[in-house]
Tab-separated table of C-alpha atoms in Angstrom:
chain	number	residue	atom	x	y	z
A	1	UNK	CA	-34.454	-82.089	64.233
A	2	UNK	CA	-35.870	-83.991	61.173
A	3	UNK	CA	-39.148	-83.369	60.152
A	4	UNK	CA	-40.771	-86.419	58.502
A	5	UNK	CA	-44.356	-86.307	57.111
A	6	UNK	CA	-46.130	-89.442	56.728
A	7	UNK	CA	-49.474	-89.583	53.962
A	8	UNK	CA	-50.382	-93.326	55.383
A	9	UNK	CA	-54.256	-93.969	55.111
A	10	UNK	CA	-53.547	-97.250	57.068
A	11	UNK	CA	-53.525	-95.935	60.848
A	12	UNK	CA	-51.688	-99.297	61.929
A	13	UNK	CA	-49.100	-98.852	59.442
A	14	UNK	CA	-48.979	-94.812	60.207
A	15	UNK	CA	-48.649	-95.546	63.732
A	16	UNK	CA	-46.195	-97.859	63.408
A	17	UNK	CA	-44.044	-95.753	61.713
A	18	UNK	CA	-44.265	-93.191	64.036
A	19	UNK	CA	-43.462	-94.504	67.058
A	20	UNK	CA	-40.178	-96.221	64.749
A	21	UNK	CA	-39.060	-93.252	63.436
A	22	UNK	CA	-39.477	-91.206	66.838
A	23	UNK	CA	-36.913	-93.357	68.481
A	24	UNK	CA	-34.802	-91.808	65.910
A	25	UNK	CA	-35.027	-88.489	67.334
A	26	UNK	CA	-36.991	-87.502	64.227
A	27	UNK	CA	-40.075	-85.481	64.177
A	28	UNK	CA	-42.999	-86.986	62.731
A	29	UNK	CA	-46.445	-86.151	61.722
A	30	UNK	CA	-49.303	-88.309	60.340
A	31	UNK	CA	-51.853	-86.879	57.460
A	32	UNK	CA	-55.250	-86.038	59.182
A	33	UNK	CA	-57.330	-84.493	55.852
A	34	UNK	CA	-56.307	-86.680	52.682
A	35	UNK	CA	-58.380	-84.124	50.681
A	36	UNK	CA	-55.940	-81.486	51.809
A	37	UNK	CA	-52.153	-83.176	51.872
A	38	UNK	CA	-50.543	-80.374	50.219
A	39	UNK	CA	-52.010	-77.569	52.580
A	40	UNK	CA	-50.538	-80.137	55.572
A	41	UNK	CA	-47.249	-80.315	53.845
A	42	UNK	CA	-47.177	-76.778	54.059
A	43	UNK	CA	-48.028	-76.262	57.359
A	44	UNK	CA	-45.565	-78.807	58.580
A	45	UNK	CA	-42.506	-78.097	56.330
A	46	UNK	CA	-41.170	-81.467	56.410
A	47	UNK	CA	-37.763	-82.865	55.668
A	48	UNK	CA	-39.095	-86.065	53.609
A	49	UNK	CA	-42.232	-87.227	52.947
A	50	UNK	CA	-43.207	-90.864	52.882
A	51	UNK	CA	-46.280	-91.361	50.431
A	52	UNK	CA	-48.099	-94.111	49.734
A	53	UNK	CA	-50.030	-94.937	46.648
A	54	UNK	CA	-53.312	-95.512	47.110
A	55	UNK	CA	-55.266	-93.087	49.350
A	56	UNK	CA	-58.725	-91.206	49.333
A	57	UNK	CA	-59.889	-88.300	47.580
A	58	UNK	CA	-56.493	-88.222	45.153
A	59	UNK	CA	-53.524	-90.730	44.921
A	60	UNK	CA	-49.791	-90.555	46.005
A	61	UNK	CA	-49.082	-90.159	42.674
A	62	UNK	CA	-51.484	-86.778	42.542
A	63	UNK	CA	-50.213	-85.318	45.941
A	64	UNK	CA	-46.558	-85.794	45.065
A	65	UNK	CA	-47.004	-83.942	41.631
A	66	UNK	CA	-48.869	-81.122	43.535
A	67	UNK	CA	-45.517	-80.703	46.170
A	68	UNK	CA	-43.885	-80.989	43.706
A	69	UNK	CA	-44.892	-77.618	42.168
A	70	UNK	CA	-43.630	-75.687	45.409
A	71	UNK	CA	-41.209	-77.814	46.870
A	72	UNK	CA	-37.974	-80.083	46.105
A	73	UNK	CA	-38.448	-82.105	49.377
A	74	UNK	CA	-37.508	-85.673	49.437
A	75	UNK	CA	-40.341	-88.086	48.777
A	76	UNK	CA	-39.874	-91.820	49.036
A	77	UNK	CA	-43.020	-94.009	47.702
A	78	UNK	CA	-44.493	-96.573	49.933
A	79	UNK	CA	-46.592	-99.188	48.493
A	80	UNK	CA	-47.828	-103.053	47.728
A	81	UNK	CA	-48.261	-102.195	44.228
A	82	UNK	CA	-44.580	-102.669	43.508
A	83	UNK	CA	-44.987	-104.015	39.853
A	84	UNK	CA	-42.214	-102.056	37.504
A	85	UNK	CA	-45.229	-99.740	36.211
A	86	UNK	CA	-45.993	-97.989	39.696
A	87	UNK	CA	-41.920	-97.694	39.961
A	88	UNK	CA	-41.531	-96.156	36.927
A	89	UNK	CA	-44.395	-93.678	37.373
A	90	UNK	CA	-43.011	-93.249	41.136
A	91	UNK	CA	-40.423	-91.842	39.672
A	92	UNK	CA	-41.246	-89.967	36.496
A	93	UNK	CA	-43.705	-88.078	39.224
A	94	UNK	CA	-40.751	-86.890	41.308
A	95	UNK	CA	-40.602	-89.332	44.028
A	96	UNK	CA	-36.681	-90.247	44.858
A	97	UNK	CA	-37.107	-93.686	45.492
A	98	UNK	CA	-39.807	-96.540	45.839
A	99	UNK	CA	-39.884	-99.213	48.586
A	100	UNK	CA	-42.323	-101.963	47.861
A	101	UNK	CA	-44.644	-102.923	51.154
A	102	UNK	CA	-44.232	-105.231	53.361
A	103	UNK	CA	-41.256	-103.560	54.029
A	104	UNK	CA	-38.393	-103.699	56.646
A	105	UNK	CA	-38.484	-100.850	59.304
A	106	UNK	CA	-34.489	-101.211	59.466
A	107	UNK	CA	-34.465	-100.963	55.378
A	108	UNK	CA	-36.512	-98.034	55.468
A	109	UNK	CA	-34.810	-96.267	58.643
A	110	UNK	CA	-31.126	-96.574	56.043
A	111	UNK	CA	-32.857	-95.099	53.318
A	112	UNK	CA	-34.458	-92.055	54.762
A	113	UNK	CA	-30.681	-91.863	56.594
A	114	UNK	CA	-29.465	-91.808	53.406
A	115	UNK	CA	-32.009	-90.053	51.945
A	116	UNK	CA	-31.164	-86.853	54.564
A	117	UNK	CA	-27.581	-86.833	54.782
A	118	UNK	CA	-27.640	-86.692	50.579
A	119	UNK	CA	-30.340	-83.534	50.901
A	120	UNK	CA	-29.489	-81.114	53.548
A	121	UNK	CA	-25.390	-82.494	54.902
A	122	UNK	CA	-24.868	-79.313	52.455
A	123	UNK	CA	-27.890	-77.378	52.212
A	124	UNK	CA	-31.167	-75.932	54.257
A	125	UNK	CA	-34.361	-77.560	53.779
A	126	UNK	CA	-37.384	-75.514	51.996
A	127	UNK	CA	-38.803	-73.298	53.896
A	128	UNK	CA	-42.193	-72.558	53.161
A	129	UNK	CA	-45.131	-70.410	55.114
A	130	UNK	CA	-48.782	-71.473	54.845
A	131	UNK	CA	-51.778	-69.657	55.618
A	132	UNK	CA	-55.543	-69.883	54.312
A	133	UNK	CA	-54.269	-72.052	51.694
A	134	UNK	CA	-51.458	-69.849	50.433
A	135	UNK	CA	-47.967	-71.046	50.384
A	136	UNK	CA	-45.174	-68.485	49.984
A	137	UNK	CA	-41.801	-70.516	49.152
A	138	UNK	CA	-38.910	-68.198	51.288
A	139	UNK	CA	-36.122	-70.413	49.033
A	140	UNK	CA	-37.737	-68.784	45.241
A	141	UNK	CA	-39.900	-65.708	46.564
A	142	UNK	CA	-43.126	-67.227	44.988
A	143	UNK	CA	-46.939	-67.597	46.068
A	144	UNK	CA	-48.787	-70.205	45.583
A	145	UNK	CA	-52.763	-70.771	45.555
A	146	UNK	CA	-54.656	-73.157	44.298
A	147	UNK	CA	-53.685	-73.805	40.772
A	148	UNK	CA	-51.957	-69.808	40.616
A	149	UNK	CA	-48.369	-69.132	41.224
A	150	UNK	CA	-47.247	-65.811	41.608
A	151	UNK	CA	-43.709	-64.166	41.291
A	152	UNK	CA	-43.454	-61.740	43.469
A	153	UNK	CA	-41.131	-58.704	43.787
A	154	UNK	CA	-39.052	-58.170	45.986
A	155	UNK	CA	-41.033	-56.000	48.389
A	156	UNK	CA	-43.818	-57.870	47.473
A	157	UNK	CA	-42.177	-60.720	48.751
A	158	UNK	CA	-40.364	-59.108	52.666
A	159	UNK	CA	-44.913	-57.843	53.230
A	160	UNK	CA	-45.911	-61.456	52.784
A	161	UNK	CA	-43.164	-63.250	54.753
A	162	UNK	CA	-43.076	-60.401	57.987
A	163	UNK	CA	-47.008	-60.840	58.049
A	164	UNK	CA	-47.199	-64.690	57.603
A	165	UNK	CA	-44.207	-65.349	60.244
A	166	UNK	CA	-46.760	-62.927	62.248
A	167	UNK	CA	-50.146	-64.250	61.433
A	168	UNK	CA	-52.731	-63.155	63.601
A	169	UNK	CA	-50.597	-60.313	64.822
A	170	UNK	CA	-50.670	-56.390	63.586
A	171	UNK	CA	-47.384	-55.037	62.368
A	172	UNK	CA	-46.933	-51.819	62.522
A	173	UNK	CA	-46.484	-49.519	59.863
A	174	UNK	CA	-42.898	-48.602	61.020
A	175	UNK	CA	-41.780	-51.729	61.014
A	176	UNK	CA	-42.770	-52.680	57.844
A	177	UNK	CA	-40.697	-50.066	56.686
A	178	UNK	CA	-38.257	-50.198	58.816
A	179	UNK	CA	-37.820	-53.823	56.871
A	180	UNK	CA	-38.376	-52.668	53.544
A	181	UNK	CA	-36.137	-49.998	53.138
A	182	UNK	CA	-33.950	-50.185	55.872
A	183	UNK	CA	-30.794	-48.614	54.039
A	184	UNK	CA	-32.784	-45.480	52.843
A	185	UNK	CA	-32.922	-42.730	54.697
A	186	UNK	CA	-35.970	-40.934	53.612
A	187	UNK	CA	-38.813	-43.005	52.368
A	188	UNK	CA	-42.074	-41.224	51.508
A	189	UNK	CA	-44.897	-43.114	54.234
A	190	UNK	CA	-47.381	-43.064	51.247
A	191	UNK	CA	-44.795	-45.610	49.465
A	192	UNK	CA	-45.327	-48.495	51.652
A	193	UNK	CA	-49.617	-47.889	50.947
A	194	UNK	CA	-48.309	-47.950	47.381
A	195	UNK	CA	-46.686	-51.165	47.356
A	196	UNK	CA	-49.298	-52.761	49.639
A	197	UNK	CA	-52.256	-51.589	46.731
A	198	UNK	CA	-50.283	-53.294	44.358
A	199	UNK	CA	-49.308	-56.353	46.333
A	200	UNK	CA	-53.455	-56.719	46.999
A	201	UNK	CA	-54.417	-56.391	43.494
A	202	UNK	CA	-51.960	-59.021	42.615
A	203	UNK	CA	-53.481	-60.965	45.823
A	204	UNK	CA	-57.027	-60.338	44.197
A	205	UNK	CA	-56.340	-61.916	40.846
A	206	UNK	CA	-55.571	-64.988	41.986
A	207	UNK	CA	-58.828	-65.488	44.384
A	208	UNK	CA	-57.228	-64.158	47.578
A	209	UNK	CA	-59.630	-61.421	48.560
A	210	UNK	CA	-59.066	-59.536	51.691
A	211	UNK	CA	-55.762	-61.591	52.543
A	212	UNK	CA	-54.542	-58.479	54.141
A	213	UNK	CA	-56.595	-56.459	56.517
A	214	UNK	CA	-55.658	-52.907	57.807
A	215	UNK	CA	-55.776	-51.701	61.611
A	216	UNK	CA	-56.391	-47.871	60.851
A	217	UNK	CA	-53.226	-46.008	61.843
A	218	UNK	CA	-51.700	-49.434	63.458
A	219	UNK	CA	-50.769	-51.395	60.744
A	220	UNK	CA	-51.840	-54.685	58.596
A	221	UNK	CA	-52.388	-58.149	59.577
A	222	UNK	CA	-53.336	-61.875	58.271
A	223	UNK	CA	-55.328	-63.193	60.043
């Protein structure tokens, strides 16, 4: 099922929408915290995003360049400002298309349609994992935080996504390694505290203090 995220500061347009695009069989969300759209994006891993222009805190404009820095998602503008200006800088700001406001709900159902089928008929969607306002991107291996992007390595990369698909649960020190090195045979136990030192530090620069907690002789968790 479609996930569709909708960044509507008009709650009778929002709703609207909703219930529309429901019937649909799509998913939908509405934005709850316009000071925090990108952390919601993230959390939901939507499909397509409708945005509209003009909304607190930061505008459309703002939020899409932000997903845009960890995600190639679909975004399709919504707005009464529909002079050639806020289409062209719809655009040049990553959205993939711009429908002006009022709008038809039967217009806007064929676009997103369209929008879709061109997007994922031959390929996933992003997959991304949020937690405590970090956003690993499974699709590129990278963190995100804040204004920080990290590349990680490729261990660095199967800690973060085994304890952030278990947040809030310990995994064990076996199966870390279990999922780290797999096709070796004989793997020294003081390797995985290694490569968990090194993934903290890196955690550390970047503001993320105490991301990962230890459960003496259990394991690690987020949490």
């Amino acid at each position: 099922m479609y996930k569709i995220f909708i960044v509507e500061d008009d709650k009778t347009i929002g709703n609207v929408l909703e219930k529309h695009l429901k019937t649909w069989g799509w998913d939908c969300r509405l934005a709850e915290d316009f000071s925090e759209i990108l952390l919601e994006f993230a959390a939901y891993a939507p499909h397509l995003v409708l945005m509209d222009i003009s909304l607190p805190f930061y505008n459309g404009y703002h939020w899409c360049d932000e997903i845009r820095k960890i995600s190639k998602v679909p975004i399709i503008f919504l707005s009464s400002a529909s002079d050639n200006m806020n289409v062209v800088m719809a655009v040049s700001m990553g959205g993939d298309d711009f429908i002006a406001k009022p709008f038809d709900l039967n217009v806007l159902t064929a676009k997103i349609q369209a929008m879709l089928r061109r997007t994922y008929d031959f390929s996933g969607g992003t997959h991304l994992l949020e937690h405590k306002g970090a956003i690993l991107n499974v699709d590129d291996g990278t963190l995100t935080y804040k204004e920080e992007k990290l590349e990680l390595t490729k261990n660095d990369f199967r800690i973060l996504r085994i304890l952030m698909e278990n947040k809030g649960k310990i995994v064990s020190r076996d199966r870390l390694m279990e999922e780290l090195w797999a096709t070796d045979c004989f793997v020294d136990e003081n390797t995985l505290t290694v490569n968990m030192t090194r993934l903290r530090r890196k955690l550390e620069n970047i503001g993320l203090d105490q991301f990962i907690r230890t459960k003496k002789g259990v394991g690690y968790l987020i949490g």
